[in-house]
Amino acid sequence: MSHLPSRQRVCILGSTGSIGTSTLDVIALHPQRYEVFALAARERVEPLLEQCLRWRPRYAVMVEARAARDLRQRLREAGSPTEVLEGAAALDEIASHPEVDAVMAAIVGAAGLSPCLAAARAGKRLLLANKEALVVGGGYFMAAVREGAAQLLPIDSEHSAIFQCLPDDPATWKRRIARIVLTASGGPFRQRPPESLRHVTPDEACAHPNWVMGRKISVDSATMMNKALEVIEARWLFDLAPEQIEVVIHPQSIVHSMVVCHDNSVLAQLGTPDMRVPIAYGLAWPERIESGSEALDFSRLAALSFEAPDRARFPGLWLAWETLRGPEGSTAVLNAANEEAVAAFLGGTIRFDQIHTVNAHTLDAVAGRLDAGSVTSLEALLELDATARRHARDFLRTRLAAS
C-alpha cells in the first residue's frame, strides 16, 4: 500500500488474547490515528462484547456459531451498531475488506493462515503476530505477500527487533546480514534439571518469568518450541539460510535480538519486555509513536547475561533447523504435531517431557514422506496439517496413553 489515510482502520484478529488487548491499549493512546474497524475471536463472548461496546467496530467475528449467536443477541440488546459475522470464512472477509488498512494477525495456531493469506493478497499492512502463518505457509505465504504488494511487519518481539536493526529497503539486507541472533528468556525451566521435567505441571509451565502470554504460547516458551518456530519464521521473513540463524538464552529479556553484520559489528534492539513496543512500531512504521511501555532504566540493570541453550533441557529447539533442511512442508508438520502435543499436555493426557516425543515421532512419520514441490496450495497445506494432526493423535492414543 503506497498511502495510508490519516486515520487508519484496523482489523484485529484474535482481539481477546494478550496481543489483541495490547493492540487496543496502543490504539487507545492514539485515537486521532487509528479506528477499530473489526474485531475477531473464536468463542470468548464476554471479552469481545466488552470490546465491541467500547470500540464500536463495524464488524465483530465469532468463529464458533453458538458464540456468534450469543454475541449478536447481547449486542442487539445493548443497542450496539456492530454487525456480528460468524465462521472461519468471515475472518478472511474482514481481513481483506476494502476499507481495512492494517490487520493485526494474532490468532494462535494454523487457524490464522487463511486470513493472513487473504490480507496479504489484498495488499494490507499485515502486522504478523501469528508465527504459524510463516511456519505453516513458508514460501507459499511469502509469494502471496509479494503478489499482493502487502506490507509485512513482524510483531514477535524478536523479529521486530531484527527488523528495527535493518534498513527500510529489504533489497539491502543481504549486503548487511552475516547472521542474526534470536534471544530467548529460557522460560521457567532454564535452570531446572532435565530429568525433573517429566514432573512439570501445566500451571508451572504457564508461569513465564518475564512475559504475560496465553497458555499454549507459555508452554511453547517453556519447551523453547516457540523459539524453534521463530527460527523458522526468521528464515522466511529475512530470506536467510538456516545456518545464518542462531539462538542464545538471555534471561533478562532486555536485548530482544541482534543482527551480526559482515564486518562483525552487532546491532541490537533493547527495551522493557512489553509487547506494546513492537505493536506500536508495526502500527506506525516507519514512524515511532508512544507505546505505553515503561522506559528502560539503565541504572537499574545489574547485568545482561547470555548463555547457550541446553540440548538436553530443550531438545525441541533443534527441530527448527532439521525441518528447514527437509522438504518444504516439514515445518507445517512440526507445528501441527506441537499444537496437538501441547493440547494433550494442558489436558493432562501426557507429561511435559513427552511433548518432544510426539513432535519427533510425527516428523519422522509424516515429513519423511514428503516430496519436493508437494505444497503448492492452501488446500495442500491444510491437508498436510490435518494429516500430521491425525498421526500425532494416533500416537498419543496408542503409544503414550499408558505411559
Coordinates of C-alpha atoms in Angstrom, one line a residue:
M1 CA 0.0 0.0 0.0
S2 CA 1.6 3.2 -1.1
H3 CA -0.6 5.6 1.0
L4 CA -2.4 5.3 4.3
P5 CA -5.1 7.7 5.3
S6 CA -4.7 10.0 8.3
R7 CA -6.8 7.7 10.4
Q8 CA -6.0 4.0 9.8
R9 CA -8.8 1.5 10.0
V10 CA -7.5 -1.6 11.9
C11 CA -8.8 -5.1 11.9
I12 CA -7.7 -7.2 14.9
L13 CA -7.8 -11.0 14.5
G14 CA -7.6 -12.5 18.0
S15 CA -8.7 -9.4 19.8
T16 CA -9.4 -11.0 23.1
G17 CA -5.9 -12.5 23.5
S18 CA -2.9 -10.8 25.0
I19 CA -1.6 -9.4 21.7
G20 CA -5.1 -8.2 20.7
T21 CA -5.7 -6.4 24.0
S22 CA -2.2 -4.9 23.9
T23 CA -3.0 -3.6 20.4
L24 CA -6.2 -1.9 21.7
D25 CA -4.1 -0.4 24.5
V26 CA -1.8 1.2 21.9
I27 CA -4.7 2.4 19.8
A28 CA -6.3 4.0 22.9
L29 CA -3.3 6.2 23.1
H30 CA -3.8 7.5 19.6
P31 CA -7.5 7.9 18.8
Q32 CA -6.6 10.5 16.2
R33 CA -4.6 8.0 14.2
Y34 CA -6.5 4.7 14.4
E35 CA -10.0 3.4 14.2
V36 CA -11.1 -0.1 15.2
F37 CA -12.9 -1.4 12.1
A38 CA -13.3 -5.1 13.0
L39 CA -12.6 -7.4 16.0
A40 CA -12.5 -11.2 15.9
A41 CA -12.3 -14.0 18.4
R42 CA -13.0 -17.8 18.5
E43 CA -15.6 -18.2 21.2
R44 CA -15.0 -15.9 24.2
V45 CA -18.2 -13.9 24.2
E46 CA -17.8 -11.8 27.3
P47 CA -14.5 -10.0 26.5
L48 CA -15.5 -9.5 22.8
L49 CA -18.8 -8.0 24.0
E50 CA -16.9 -5.5 26.2
Q51 CA -14.6 -4.6 23.4
C52 CA -17.4 -4.1 21.0
L53 CA -19.3 -1.8 23.4
R54 CA -16.2 0.3 24.0
W55 CA -14.8 0.4 20.4
R56 CA -18.0 0.2 18.4
P57 CA -16.4 -1.6 15.4
R58 CA -18.3 -2.1 12.2
Y59 CA -17.8 -5.8 12.4
A60 CA -17.2 -8.5 15.1
V61 CA -16.5 -12.1 14.1
M62 CA -17.0 -15.1 16.2
V63 CA -15.7 -18.3 14.7
E64 CA -18.0 -20.6 16.7
A65 CA -21.6 -20.2 15.6
R66 CA -23.1 -20.6 19.1
A67 CA -20.9 -17.9 20.4
A68 CA -21.8 -15.6 17.5
R69 CA -25.5 -16.0 18.1
D70 CA -24.9 -15.1 21.8
L71 CA -22.8 -12.1 21.0
R72 CA -25.3 -10.9 18.3
Q73 CA -28.2 -11.1 20.8
R74 CA -26.4 -9.3 23.5
L75 CA -25.1 -6.5 21.3
R76 CA -28.7 -6.1 19.9
E77 CA -30.0 -5.7 23.5
A78 CA -27.3 -3.1 24.2
G79 CA -28.2 -1.1 21.1
S80 CA -24.8 -1.6 19.5
P81 CA -24.5 -1.0 15.8
T82 CA -21.8 -3.6 15.4
E83 CA -22.6 -6.4 12.9
V84 CA -21.7 -9.9 14.0
L85 CA -20.4 -12.3 11.4
E86 CA -19.6 -16.0 12.1
G87 CA -17.4 -18.8 10.9
A88 CA -13.8 -19.0 9.7
A89 CA -14.7 -17.6 6.3
A90 CA -15.7 -14.3 8.0
L91 CA -12.1 -13.9 9.2
D92 CA -10.9 -13.8 5.6
E93 CA -13.7 -11.4 4.8
I94 CA -12.8 -8.8 7.4
A95 CA -9.0 -9.3 6.8
S96 CA -9.4 -8.4 3.1
H97 CA -12.2 -5.8 3.5
P98 CA -11.6 -2.9 1.1
E99 CA -11.9 -0.4 3.9
V100 CA -9.3 -2.0 6.1
D101 CA -5.8 -0.5 6.2
A102 CA -4.0 -2.6 8.7
V103 CA -4.6 -6.2 10.0
M104 CA -3.2 -7.4 13.3
A105 CA -2.9 -11.1 12.9
A106 CA -2.9 -12.5 16.4
I107 CA -4.8 -15.7 16.1
V108 CA -2.9 -18.6 17.6
G109 CA -2.0 -21.6 15.5
A110 CA -2.6 -22.8 11.9
A111 CA -6.1 -21.4 12.0
G112 CA -4.6 -17.9 11.3
L113 CA -3.1 -18.9 8.0
S114 CA -6.1 -18.4 5.8
P115 CA -7.0 -14.8 7.0
C116 CA -3.3 -13.9 6.8
L117 CA -3.2 -15.0 3.2
A118 CA -6.4 -13.0 2.5
A119 CA -4.9 -9.9 4.0
A120 CA -1.6 -10.4 2.1
R121 CA -3.4 -10.9 -1.3
A122 CA -5.5 -7.8 -0.6
G123 CA -2.3 -5.7 -0.1
K124 CA -2.9 -4.8 3.5
R125 CA -0.4 -3.7 6.1
L126 CA -0.1 -7.0 7.8
L127 CA 1.1 -7.0 11.4
L128 CA 2.2 -10.6 11.9
A129 CA 1.9 -11.9 15.4
N130 CA 0.7 -15.3 14.2
K131 CA 4.1 -17.0 13.5
E132 CA 2.3 -20.1 12.3
A133 CA 1.4 -18.3 9.1
L134 CA 5.1 -18.5 8.1
V135 CA 5.8 -21.8 9.8
V136 CA 3.0 -23.5 8.0
G137 CA 2.8 -21.3 4.9
G138 CA 6.5 -20.7 4.3
G139 CA 7.3 -19.8 0.7
Y140 CA 3.7 -20.1 -0.3
F141 CA 2.7 -17.4 2.1
M142 CA 5.7 -15.1 1.1
A143 CA 4.6 -15.4 -2.5
A144 CA 1.2 -14.1 -1.6
V145 CA 2.8 -11.2 0.2
R146 CA 4.8 -10.3 -2.9
E147 CA 1.8 -10.8 -5.3
G148 CA -0.4 -8.6 -3.2
A149 CA 2.3 -6.0 -2.6
A150 CA 1.4 -6.2 1.1
Q151 CA 3.5 -4.6 3.9
L152 CA 4.6 -7.4 6.1
L153 CA 5.7 -6.2 9.6
P154 CA 6.7 -8.7 12.3
I155 CA 5.2 -8.3 15.7
D156 CA 7.1 -11.0 17.6
S157 CA 9.5 -9.1 19.8
E158 CA 12.5 -10.9 18.4
H159 CA 11.6 -10.4 14.7
S160 CA 10.5 -6.9 15.3
A161 CA 13.9 -6.3 16.9
I162 CA 15.7 -7.7 13.9
F163 CA 13.5 -5.6 11.6
Q164 CA 14.3 -2.4 13.6
C165 CA 18.0 -3.0 13.2
L166 CA 17.8 -3.2 9.4
P167 CA 17.4 -0.5 6.7
D168 CA 13.9 0.1 5.4
D169 CA 14.8 -1.3 1.9
P170 CA 14.8 -5.2 2.1
A171 CA 16.9 -5.2 -1.1
T172 CA 19.9 -4.1 1.0
W173 CA 19.5 -6.7 3.8
K174 CA 21.7 -9.4 2.3
R175 CA 24.6 -6.9 1.9
R176 CA 24.4 -6.2 5.7
I177 CA 23.4 -9.5 7.4
A178 CA 26.0 -12.1 8.1
R179 CA 23.7 -13.8 10.6
I180 CA 21.1 -13.0 13.2
V181 CA 20.9 -14.0 16.8
L182 CA 17.4 -14.5 18.4
T183 CA 17.3 -14.2 22.1
A184 CA 15.2 -16.4 24.4
S185 CA 14.4 -15.9 28.0
G186 CA 14.8 -19.7 28.7
G187 CA 11.3 -19.7 30.3
P188 CA 10.6 -21.0 33.7
F189 CA 12.8 -24.1 33.5
R190 CA 16.1 -22.6 32.3
Q191 CA 18.0 -23.9 35.4
R192 CA 15.8 -26.9 36.2
P193 CA 17.5 -30.4 35.9
P194 CA 16.4 -32.0 32.6
E195 CA 15.5 -35.3 34.4
S196 CA 13.0 -33.4 36.6
L197 CA 10.9 -32.0 33.7
R198 CA 8.8 -35.2 33.5
H199 CA 7.1 -33.9 36.7
V200 CA 6.2 -30.4 35.4
T201 CA 2.6 -29.4 35.8
P202 CA 0.6 -27.2 33.3
D203 CA 0.4 -24.4 35.8
E204 CA 4.2 -24.5 36.3
A205 CA 4.8 -24.5 32.5
C206 CA 2.5 -21.5 32.1
A207 CA 4.2 -19.3 34.7
H208 CA 6.6 -17.4 32.5
P209 CA 9.1 -15.2 34.4
N210 CA 9.0 -12.2 32.0
W211 CA 6.1 -12.2 29.7
V212 CA 2.3 -12.4 30.1
M213 CA 1.0 -14.8 27.4
G214 CA -1.7 -17.3 26.6
R215 CA -1.3 -20.9 27.9
K216 CA -0.3 -22.5 24.7
I217 CA 2.4 -19.9 23.9
S218 CA 3.6 -20.1 27.5
V219 CA 4.1 -23.9 27.2
D220 CA 5.9 -23.3 23.9
S221 CA 8.2 -20.9 25.8
A222 CA 8.8 -23.5 28.5
T223 CA 9.9 -26.1 25.9
M224 CA 11.6 -23.5 23.7
M225 CA 9.4 -24.7 20.9
N226 CA 8.3 -21.1 20.5
K227 CA 12.0 -20.3 19.6
A228 CA 12.1 -23.2 17.1
L229 CA 9.1 -21.7 15.4
E230 CA 10.7 -18.2 15.5
V231 CA 13.8 -19.6 13.8
I232 CA 11.6 -20.9 11.0
E233 CA 9.7 -17.6 10.9
A234 CA 13.0 -15.7 10.6
R235 CA 14.2 -17.8 7.8
W236 CA 11.3 -16.6 5.7
L237 CA 11.0 -13.0 7.0
F238 CA 14.6 -12.2 6.3
D239 CA 15.3 -14.7 3.5
L240 CA 18.1 -16.4 5.4
A241 CA 19.8 -19.8 5.2
P242 CA 19.2 -21.9 8.3
E243 CA 22.9 -21.7 9.3
Q244 CA 22.6 -17.8 9.4
I245 CA 20.2 -18.1 12.4
E246 CA 21.4 -18.6 16.0
V247 CA 19.6 -18.7 19.4
V248 CA 21.0 -17.6 22.7
I249 CA 19.4 -17.5 26.1
H250 CA 19.1 -14.1 27.6
P251 CA 17.2 -14.4 30.9
Q252 CA 16.6 -10.6 31.4
S253 CA 14.6 -10.2 28.1
I254 CA 16.1 -6.7 27.6
V255 CA 18.0 -7.4 24.4
H256 CA 15.3 -8.6 22.1
S257 CA 17.5 -9.9 19.2
M258 CA 20.7 -8.9 17.3
V259 CA 22.0 -8.6 13.7
V260 CA 25.6 -9.5 13.2
C261 CA 26.9 -7.6 10.1
H262 CA 29.5 -8.8 7.6
D263 CA 32.1 -6.6 9.4
N264 CA 31.2 -8.4 12.7
S265 CA 29.5 -5.3 14.1
V266 CA 26.5 -6.2 16.2
L267 CA 23.3 -4.2 16.1
A268 CA 20.7 -4.9 18.9
Q269 CA 17.3 -3.5 19.9
L270 CA 16.8 -3.1 23.6
G271 CA 13.7 -2.4 25.7
T272 CA 11.5 -3.5 28.5
P273 CA 9.6 -6.8 27.9
D274 CA 6.4 -5.3 26.7
M275 CA 4.6 -6.3 23.5
R276 CA 3.1 -2.9 23.1
V277 CA 6.5 -1.7 21.8
P278 CA 6.6 -3.9 18.7
I279 CA 2.9 -3.4 18.2
A280 CA 3.3 0.4 18.2
Y281 CA 6.2 0.1 15.8
G282 CA 4.2 -2.0 13.4
L283 CA 1.2 0.2 13.5
A284 CA 3.2 3.4 12.9
W285 CA 6.2 2.2 10.8
P286 CA 8.3 4.0 9.6
E287 CA 7.4 6.5 12.3
R288 CA 7.5 5.8 16.0
I289 CA 4.7 6.6 18.4
E290 CA 4.1 6.3 22.1
S291 CA 3.5 2.6 23.1
G292 CA 2.6 3.0 26.8
S293 CA 5.5 0.8 27.9
E294 CA 7.9 1.8 30.7
A295 CA 11.2 3.4 29.7
L296 CA 14.3 1.2 30.2
D297 CA 16.2 2.4 33.3
F298 CA 19.9 1.5 32.7
S299 CA 20.8 2.5 36.2
R300 CA 18.7 -0.5 37.5
L301 CA 20.2 -3.1 35.2
A302 CA 22.7 -5.0 37.2
A303 CA 23.8 -7.2 34.3
L304 CA 22.8 -8.6 31.0
S305 CA 23.8 -12.3 30.6
F306 CA 23.8 -14.7 27.7
E307 CA 24.2 -18.5 27.5
A308 CA 23.8 -21.3 25.0
P309 CA 20.6 -23.3 25.2
D310 CA 21.0 -26.8 26.7
R311 CA 20.0 -29.5 24.2
A312 CA 19.1 -32.0 27.0
R313 CA 16.7 -29.5 28.5
F314 CA 15.3 -28.1 25.3
P315 CA 15.5 -30.8 22.6
G316 CA 12.7 -29.4 20.6
L317 CA 14.7 -26.3 19.6
W318 CA 16.9 -28.2 17.3
L319 CA 13.9 -29.5 15.3
A320 CA 13.8 -26.0 13.7
W321 CA 17.0 -26.5 11.7
E322 CA 16.1 -30.1 11.0
T323 CA 12.8 -29.2 9.4
L324 CA 14.2 -26.2 7.5
R325 CA 16.7 -28.5 5.8
G326 CA 13.9 -31.0 5.0
P327 CA 11.3 -30.9 2.2
E328 CA 9.1 -27.9 2.2
G329 CA 6.1 -28.7 4.4
S330 CA 8.2 -30.2 7.1
T331 CA 7.7 -27.1 9.3
A332 CA 4.0 -27.4 8.9
V333 CA 4.1 -30.9 10.2
L334 CA 6.1 -29.8 13.2
N335 CA 3.7 -27.0 14.0
A336 CA 0.6 -29.3 13.8
A337 CA 2.2 -32.0 15.9
N338 CA 3.2 -29.5 18.5
E339 CA -0.3 -28.0 18.7
E340 CA -1.7 -31.4 19.4
A341 CA 1.0 -32.3 21.9
V342 CA 0.6 -29.1 23.9
A343 CA -3.1 -29.5 24.0
A344 CA -2.7 -33.0 25.3
F345 CA -0.3 -31.8 28.0
L346 CA -2.6 -29.0 29.1
G347 CA -5.4 -31.5 29.2
G348 CA -3.4 -33.8 31.4
T349 CA -3.0 -36.6 28.9
I350 CA 0.8 -36.6 28.6
R351 CA 3.8 -35.5 30.5
F352 CA 5.7 -32.3 29.8
D353 CA 8.7 -34.2 28.5
Q354 CA 6.6 -36.2 26.1
I355 CA 5.7 -33.1 24.0
H356 CA 9.0 -33.5 22.2
T357 CA 8.4 -37.2 21.8
V358 CA 5.2 -36.5 19.9
N359 CA 6.8 -33.9 17.8
A360 CA 9.8 -36.0 16.8
H361 CA 7.6 -39.1 16.1
T362 CA 5.2 -37.1 13.9
L363 CA 8.1 -35.6 11.9
D364 CA 9.5 -39.0 11.2
A365 CA 6.2 -40.4 10.2
V366 CA 4.9 -37.6 8.1
A367 CA 7.6 -35.2 7.0
G368 CA 9.8 -38.1 5.9
R369 CA 7.3 -39.0 3.2
L370 CA 7.0 -35.5 1.7
D371 CA 8.1 -34.9 -1.9
A372 CA 9.7 -31.7 -3.1
G373 CA 7.1 -29.4 -4.6
S374 CA 4.2 -31.1 -2.9
V375 CA 3.0 -27.9 -1.1
T376 CA 1.6 -25.7 -3.8
S377 CA -1.8 -24.5 -2.5
L378 CA -3.6 -23.6 0.7
E379 CA -5.6 -26.8 0.3
A380 CA -2.4 -28.9 0.2
L381 CA -1.1 -27.1 3.3
L382 CA -4.3 -27.7 5.2
E383 CA -4.4 -31.3 4.2
L384 CA -0.8 -31.8 5.4
D385 CA -1.7 -30.1 8.6
A386 CA -4.7 -32.4 9.1
T387 CA -2.5 -35.5 8.2
A388 CA 0.1 -34.5 10.8
R389 CA -2.6 -34.0 13.4
R390 CA -4.1 -37.4 12.8
H391 CA -0.7 -39.1 13.2
A392 CA 0.0 -37.1 16.3
R393 CA -3.4 -38.0 17.9
D394 CA -3.0 -41.7 16.9
F395 CA 0.5 -41.7 18.5
L396 CA -0.9 -40.0 21.6
R397 CA -3.7 -42.6 21.9
T398 CA -1.9 -45.8 21.0
R399 CA 1.7 -45.2 22.2
L400 CA 1.6 -42.7 25.0
A401 CA -1.8 -43.2 26.7
A402 CA -0.5 -45.9 29.0
S403 CA 3.0 -44.5 29.7

